Coordinates of C-alpha atoms in Angstrom, one line a residue:
Chain A
M296 CA 64.6 122.6 -5.6
Y297 CA 66.9 125.2 -7.3
S298 CA 65.7 126.9 -10.6
K299 CA 68.8 127.0 -13.0
Y300 CA 69.5 130.1 -15.4
T301 CA 71.8 130.0 -17.9
V302 CA 73.6 132.8 -18.8
G303 CA 74.7 133.0 -22.7
M304 CA 77.9 134.8 -24.1
A305 CA 77.8 138.5 -23.5
E306 CA 74.8 138.0 -21.2
Y307 CA 74.6 138.3 -17.2
R308 CA 72.2 137.7 -14.9
V309 CA 71.7 138.8 -11.1
S310 CA 69.7 137.6 -8.4
Q311 CA 68.4 137.5 -4.7
D312 CA 66.8 134.6 -4.9
P313 CA 68.5 131.8 -2.6
K314 CA 67.0 128.9 -4.8
E315 CA 68.5 130.5 -7.9
V316 CA 71.5 129.1 -9.7
L317 CA 73.4 131.0 -12.3
S318 CA 75.2 129.0 -14.9
I319 CA 77.3 128.8 -18.0
L320 CA 77.5 125.7 -20.0
G321 CA 80.6 124.9 -22.0
L322 CA 82.8 127.6 -21.1
G323 CA 85.8 127.8 -23.1
S324 CA 88.3 130.7 -23.6
C325 CA 85.5 133.1 -22.2
V326 CA 85.5 134.0 -18.5
G327 CA 82.5 133.4 -16.1
L328 CA 82.6 136.6 -13.4
C329 CA 80.8 135.9 -10.5
L330 CA 80.6 138.8 -7.9
Y331 CA 78.5 138.4 -4.8
D332 CA 77.6 139.8 -1.3
P333 CA 77.9 137.5 1.3
K334 CA 75.8 139.6 3.9
R335 CA 73.0 140.0 2.0
K336 CA 73.3 136.9 -0.3
I337 CA 72.8 138.8 -3.7
G338 CA 75.1 137.5 -6.6
G339 CA 75.6 137.8 -10.2
L340 CA 77.2 136.1 -13.3
A341 CA 78.6 137.5 -16.4
H342 CA 79.7 135.7 -19.4
I343 CA 82.6 137.9 -20.7
L344 CA 84.5 137.4 -24.4
L345 CA 87.1 140.0 -24.5
P346 CA 89.6 141.9 -22.5
E347 CA 88.7 145.3 -23.7
Q348 CA 86.1 147.1 -24.7
I349 CA 85.7 147.8 -28.4
P350 CA 85.2 151.4 -29.4
G351 CA 81.5 151.7 -30.6
Q352 CA 80.3 148.4 -28.9
T353 CA 77.7 149.1 -26.2
N354 CA 77.4 145.7 -24.5
P355 CA 79.6 146.2 -21.2
F356 CA 79.4 142.7 -20.2
K357 CA 81.0 141.2 -23.3
F358 CA 84.3 143.0 -22.0
A359 CA 86.5 142.5 -18.7
D360 CA 87.4 146.2 -18.3
T361 CA 83.4 147.1 -18.4
A362 CA 81.8 143.9 -17.1
V363 CA 83.1 144.1 -13.8
P364 CA 81.8 147.7 -13.0
A365 CA 78.9 146.8 -14.9
L366 CA 78.0 143.6 -12.9
L367 CA 79.1 145.5 -9.4
E368 CA 76.4 148.3 -10.6
E369 CA 73.6 145.6 -11.0
I370 CA 74.1 143.8 -7.8
E371 CA 74.3 147.1 -5.9
R372 CA 71.0 147.5 -7.5
L373 CA 69.5 144.6 -5.7
G374 CA 70.8 145.8 -2.5
A375 CA 74.3 144.4 -2.6
S376 CA 77.0 146.4 -0.7
R377 CA 80.2 147.2 -2.5
R378 CA 82.5 146.6 0.6
N379 CA 81.2 143.3 1.3
V380 CA 81.4 142.2 -2.5
W381 CA 84.0 139.5 -3.4
A382 CA 84.6 137.6 -6.9
K383 CA 85.2 134.2 -7.7
I384 CA 86.2 133.7 -11.9
S385 CA 86.5 130.4 -13.6
G386 CA 87.2 130.0 -17.7
G387 CA 89.9 131.4 -19.9
A388 CA 91.3 128.1 -21.0
K389 CA 93.3 127.3 -24.3
M390 CA 91.3 125.1 -26.2
F391 CA 93.4 124.5 -29.2
S392 CA 97.2 123.9 -28.7
G393 CA 98.9 125.7 -31.4
T394 CA 100.7 129.2 -32.1
D395 CA 98.0 130.8 -33.4
S396 CA 98.0 134.2 -31.1
L397 CA 94.0 133.5 -31.4
F398 CA 94.5 130.7 -29.0
D399 CA 95.9 132.5 -26.0
I400 CA 92.6 134.6 -26.0
G401 CA 91.5 132.5 -22.6
S402 CA 94.4 133.6 -20.6
R403 CA 94.0 137.2 -21.8
N404 CA 90.9 137.3 -20.7
A405 CA 91.4 135.8 -17.1
Q406 CA 94.2 138.3 -16.5
A407 CA 92.1 141.3 -17.9
V408 CA 89.4 140.5 -15.6
K409 CA 91.7 139.5 -12.5
A410 CA 93.4 143.2 -12.9
V411 CA 90.3 144.8 -13.3
L412 CA 89.0 143.7 -10.2
Q413 CA 92.1 144.8 -8.7
T414 CA 91.4 148.3 -9.8
W415 CA 87.9 148.0 -8.6
G416 CA 89.6 146.7 -5.0
I417 CA 87.3 143.7 -4.8
P418 CA 88.8 140.4 -3.7
L419 CA 89.2 137.4 -5.7
L420 CA 88.3 134.7 -3.4
A421 CA 88.7 131.9 -5.8
E422 CA 90.1 131.6 -9.5
E423 CA 89.8 128.4 -11.6
V424 CA 91.4 129.3 -14.9
G425 CA 93.5 128.5 -17.8
G426 CA 94.5 124.8 -18.7
S427 CA 93.3 123.3 -21.8
R428 CA 89.8 122.2 -20.6
G429 CA 86.4 123.8 -20.8
R430 CA 84.1 123.8 -18.2
S431 CA 80.7 124.0 -16.7
I432 CA 80.0 125.9 -14.1
M433 CA 77.1 126.5 -11.6
F434 CA 77.2 129.8 -8.9
Y435 CA 74.5 129.2 -6.2
I436 CA 73.1 132.4 -4.9
E437 CA 72.3 130.6 -1.3
D438 CA 76.0 130.5 -0.2
G439 CA 77.7 131.8 -3.1
R440 CA 79.6 128.3 -3.9
L441 CA 80.6 128.1 -7.3
E442 CA 80.8 124.6 -8.8
I443 CA 83.0 123.6 -11.6
K444 CA 82.6 120.5 -14.0
T445 CA 85.1 119.4 -16.4
I446 CA 84.8 116.3 -18.8
G447 CA 86.7 113.3 -17.6
Q448 CA 86.9 114.8 -13.9
T449 CA 84.7 114.9 -10.7
V450 CA 83.1 118.0 -9.9
Q451 CA 85.0 121.0 -8.0
V452 CA 83.6 123.1 -5.4
V453 CA 85.2 126.7 -4.8
Chain B
M21 CA 74.8 142.3 -44.1
G22 CA 74.3 139.9 -41.6
T23 CA 70.5 139.8 -43.0
Y24 CA 71.5 138.9 -46.6
F25 CA 73.3 135.6 -45.2
E26 CA 69.9 134.7 -43.4
N27 CA 67.7 135.1 -46.0
L28 CA 69.1 133.3 -48.8
D29 CA 66.6 132.0 -51.4
D30 CA 66.4 128.2 -52.1
M31 CA 68.4 129.1 -55.4
Q32 CA 71.3 130.7 -53.6
L33 CA 71.3 127.8 -50.9
D34 CA 71.2 125.3 -53.9
A35 CA 74.4 127.0 -55.5
L36 CA 75.9 126.6 -52.1
K37 CA 75.0 123.1 -51.6
E38 CA 76.3 122.2 -55.2
I39 CA 79.7 123.6 -54.1
G40 CA 79.2 121.3 -51.1
N41 CA 78.7 118.7 -53.4
I42 CA 81.6 118.7 -55.5
G43 CA 83.7 119.8 -52.6
A44 CA 82.4 116.5 -50.5
G45 CA 83.3 114.5 -54.3
N46 CA 86.7 115.7 -53.9
A47 CA 87.3 114.8 -50.2
A48 CA 85.7 111.6 -50.8
T49 CA 88.4 110.8 -53.5
A50 CA 91.4 112.2 -51.3
L51 CA 90.2 110.2 -48.1
S52 CA 89.4 106.8 -50.4
R53 CA 93.2 107.3 -51.5
M54 CA 94.4 108.0 -48.0
V55 CA 92.8 104.9 -46.4
G56 CA 93.1 102.4 -49.2
K57 CA 89.3 101.6 -49.7
R58 CA 86.4 103.2 -50.8
V59 CA 84.9 106.1 -49.0
S60 CA 82.0 108.4 -50.3
M61 CA 80.5 111.4 -49.1
A62 CA 77.4 112.9 -49.3
V63 CA 76.0 116.4 -48.3
P64 CA 72.6 116.2 -46.7
L65 CA 72.3 119.6 -45.7
V66 CA 73.7 122.9 -46.0
R67 CA 72.6 126.1 -44.4
I68 CA 73.4 129.3 -42.9
L69 CA 72.8 129.4 -38.9
P70 CA 73.8 131.9 -36.5
L71 CA 77.1 130.7 -34.8
K72 CA 75.7 130.6 -31.2
E73 CA 73.1 127.8 -32.4
V74 CA 75.8 125.7 -33.5
P75 CA 76.4 123.9 -30.2
D76 CA 72.5 123.3 -30.0
W77 CA 72.9 121.6 -33.7
L78 CA 75.7 119.0 -32.1
G79 CA 73.4 118.4 -29.1
G80 CA 73.9 121.0 -26.4
P81 CA 76.5 123.0 -25.1
E82 CA 77.8 120.3 -22.6
K83 CA 78.0 117.6 -25.5
E84 CA 81.1 115.9 -26.0
V85 CA 83.1 116.8 -29.5
L86 CA 85.6 116.6 -31.4
G87 CA 86.8 119.7 -33.4
V88 CA 89.4 120.6 -35.8
Y89 CA 90.0 124.4 -36.3
L90 CA 91.5 126.1 -39.2
T91 CA 91.8 129.9 -40.2
M92 CA 91.0 130.9 -43.9
S93 CA 93.0 133.4 -45.6
G94 CA 93.3 135.1 -49.2
A95 CA 90.6 136.7 -51.1
V96 CA 88.4 135.4 -48.1
T97 CA 89.0 135.5 -44.6
G98 CA 87.7 133.5 -41.6
H99 CA 87.4 130.6 -39.8
I100 CA 86.6 126.7 -40.1
L101 CA 85.5 124.7 -37.7
F102 CA 85.0 121.2 -38.6
V103 CA 82.9 119.1 -35.6
M104 CA 81.7 116.0 -35.1
T105 CA 79.9 114.0 -31.9
I106 CA 82.6 112.0 -30.4
D107 CA 80.4 108.6 -31.1
N108 CA 81.0 110.0 -34.6
A109 CA 84.7 110.9 -34.6
L110 CA 85.5 106.9 -33.2
K111 CA 83.6 105.4 -36.1
L112 CA 85.4 107.7 -38.5
M113 CA 88.7 106.9 -36.9
K114 CA 87.9 103.3 -37.1
I115 CA 87.9 103.5 -41.0
L116 CA 90.9 105.8 -41.1
L117 CA 92.9 103.6 -38.6
G118 CA 91.5 100.4 -38.1
N119 CA 93.0 98.6 -34.9
M120 CA 94.9 101.5 -34.1
A121 CA 91.7 103.6 -33.6
P122 CA 91.3 105.0 -29.9
E123 CA 88.4 103.6 -27.8
K124 CA 86.0 105.8 -26.1
E125 CA 87.8 106.1 -22.9
Q126 CA 91.0 106.9 -24.7
I127 CA 89.5 110.0 -26.3
L128 CA 90.7 112.8 -23.9
E129 CA 94.2 111.4 -24.4
M130 CA 94.8 110.6 -28.1
D131 CA 97.8 109.2 -29.5
E132 CA 99.8 111.2 -32.2
I133 CA 98.4 109.0 -35.1
A134 CA 94.8 109.6 -34.0
S135 CA 95.2 113.1 -33.8
S136 CA 96.9 113.6 -36.8
A137 CA 94.3 111.3 -38.8
M138 CA 91.6 113.8 -37.6
N139 CA 94.0 116.5 -38.5
E140 CA 94.4 115.3 -41.8
I141 CA 90.5 115.0 -42.3
G142 CA 90.5 118.5 -41.5
N143 CA 93.0 119.3 -44.1
I144 CA 91.4 117.2 -46.6
L145 CA 87.9 118.8 -46.0
S146 CA 89.2 122.4 -46.1
S147 CA 91.3 122.1 -49.1
S148 CA 88.5 120.2 -50.7
Y149 CA 85.5 122.5 -49.7
L150 CA 87.8 125.7 -50.6
S151 CA 88.9 124.8 -54.0
A152 CA 85.1 124.0 -54.7
L153 CA 84.3 127.4 -53.7
A154 CA 87.5 128.9 -55.4
D155 CA 86.5 127.3 -58.7
F156 CA 83.0 128.1 -58.3
T157 CA 83.7 132.1 -57.6
G158 CA 87.2 132.4 -58.9
L159 CA 88.4 133.7 -55.4
R160 CA 91.6 132.8 -54.2
L161 CA 91.4 130.7 -51.1
S162 CA 93.7 128.9 -48.5
H163 CA 93.7 128.0 -45.0
S164 CA 96.0 127.2 -42.1
V165 CA 97.4 124.4 -40.6
P166 CA 94.7 122.3 -38.1
A167 CA 94.2 122.4 -34.5
M168 CA 92.2 119.7 -32.9
A169 CA 90.4 119.5 -29.7
V170 CA 88.3 117.1 -27.5
D171 CA 85.7 119.3 -25.3
M172 CA 82.1 120.6 -24.8
A173 CA 80.8 121.7 -28.1
G174 CA 80.1 125.2 -26.3
A175 CA 83.8 125.5 -25.0
I176 CA 85.0 124.6 -28.6
V177 CA 82.6 127.0 -30.2
D178 CA 83.3 129.9 -28.1
L179 CA 86.5 130.7 -29.2
V180 CA 85.5 131.4 -32.9
L181 CA 82.6 133.3 -31.0
I182 CA 84.9 135.6 -29.4
E183 CA 87.3 135.9 -32.4
I184 CA 84.0 137.2 -34.6
A185 CA 82.3 138.8 -31.6
R186 CA 83.6 142.0 -33.5
R187 CA 82.3 141.2 -36.9
G188 CA 79.8 139.0 -38.5
D189 CA 78.4 136.0 -36.4
H190 CA 76.9 133.4 -39.0
A191 CA 78.4 130.4 -40.0
L192 CA 78.0 128.3 -43.6
L193 CA 77.3 125.1 -42.2
I194 CA 77.6 121.9 -44.5
E195 CA 76.8 118.7 -43.0
T196 CA 78.7 116.3 -44.3
E197 CA 78.5 112.4 -44.3
F198 CA 81.3 109.7 -44.7
V199 CA 79.9 106.5 -46.0
E200 CA 81.9 103.8 -46.0
E201 CA 79.9 100.3 -46.7
E202 CA 77.2 100.2 -44.4
N203 CA 78.4 103.0 -42.1
R204 CA 77.2 106.4 -42.4
I205 CA 79.1 109.0 -40.1
Q206 CA 78.1 112.5 -39.6
G207 CA 79.8 115.8 -39.2
F208 CA 79.3 119.4 -39.5
F209 CA 81.6 121.3 -41.5
M210 CA 81.4 125.3 -41.0
L211 CA 83.0 127.9 -42.9
I212 CA 82.6 131.2 -40.8
P213 CA 83.8 134.2 -42.8
D214 CA 84.4 137.8 -41.5
S215 CA 81.7 140.0 -42.3
T216 CA 83.5 141.7 -45.1
S217 CA 84.4 138.1 -46.4
L218 CA 81.2 137.2 -46.5
E219 CA 80.0 139.9 -49.1
V220 CA 83.1 138.8 -51.1
I221 CA 81.7 135.5 -51.3
L222 CA 77.6 136.3 -52.0
Q223 CA 78.8 138.6 -54.6
A224 CA 80.8 136.0 -55.9
I225 CA 78.3 133.3 -56.4
G226 CA 76.1 136.3 -57.8
V227 CA 74.1 136.4 -54.7
N228 CA 72.9 140.2 -53.9

């Protein structure tokens, strides 16, 4: 039996419990960032809202540029080793069609997370981002697989 | 600031509810004219809630909903989101479009007629509620063209949550009921003012 933990907006969760599944339900333009050490089976999930930190705000998990190093640090604290760690990301959809620049925040988020992962030298194993549909994601600590559910489609595993 | 919004007393909520009622009355007139039959509207509930609780109000973050989004400008800036569950949206479209209304399995690929009809609902509600608020407060208010999406409640709301992550985070929720003959159809109209705009509204209606 798995135990499911739902990560809210701007929140994170790290785990080394193989029975734990970290999830985000109804992910739209936000990005879910999974980091995982496959050797030690330690993983973490962050629910990122915006590409760059806003001066004066202290929660690192809200922003792509600060969430990547913060989540890395948290899984290292559980014993993960940086040289083993890979990433999977999902989300960043454009939920409404139209010209309002606000609607493009999803793709800006996804691009920012990818750029920051590159800066930190973390390989991106899988990305399921963009499009116009919301997603629910489930990240399994036992093997690092990521299940992605979209309305009207079958569940994808990456 | 947020604490003012959360701690409105009954009288202040009554003032907001009255604005909601006037807006609903205007919207019902416009809607009846649009569909050529009598549609009335009611406002069973007005309340202030943290935006992140909105998906739970709608039945959970994975509940399939239809959302119409607009931005608010003028003396007050912010966002407008009108959300209804798919079942309610289908019933409403039945009233608006009769035989041309989509069936449940078509909801993800709605045609132009159905999506324009729902955008028009967003327009009518926004204009009606905003003009009621404008009349009450003397503030000049307007809104953008609508954009519509059908998806999980969490995914629809997170766009607005992202935008306000740096500012306020409460919504004025106006539960909106469309009543046509024996049909009662429920939707949620949400005004999400930027935090400075919230102050402007509360001051204008004499709260503070």
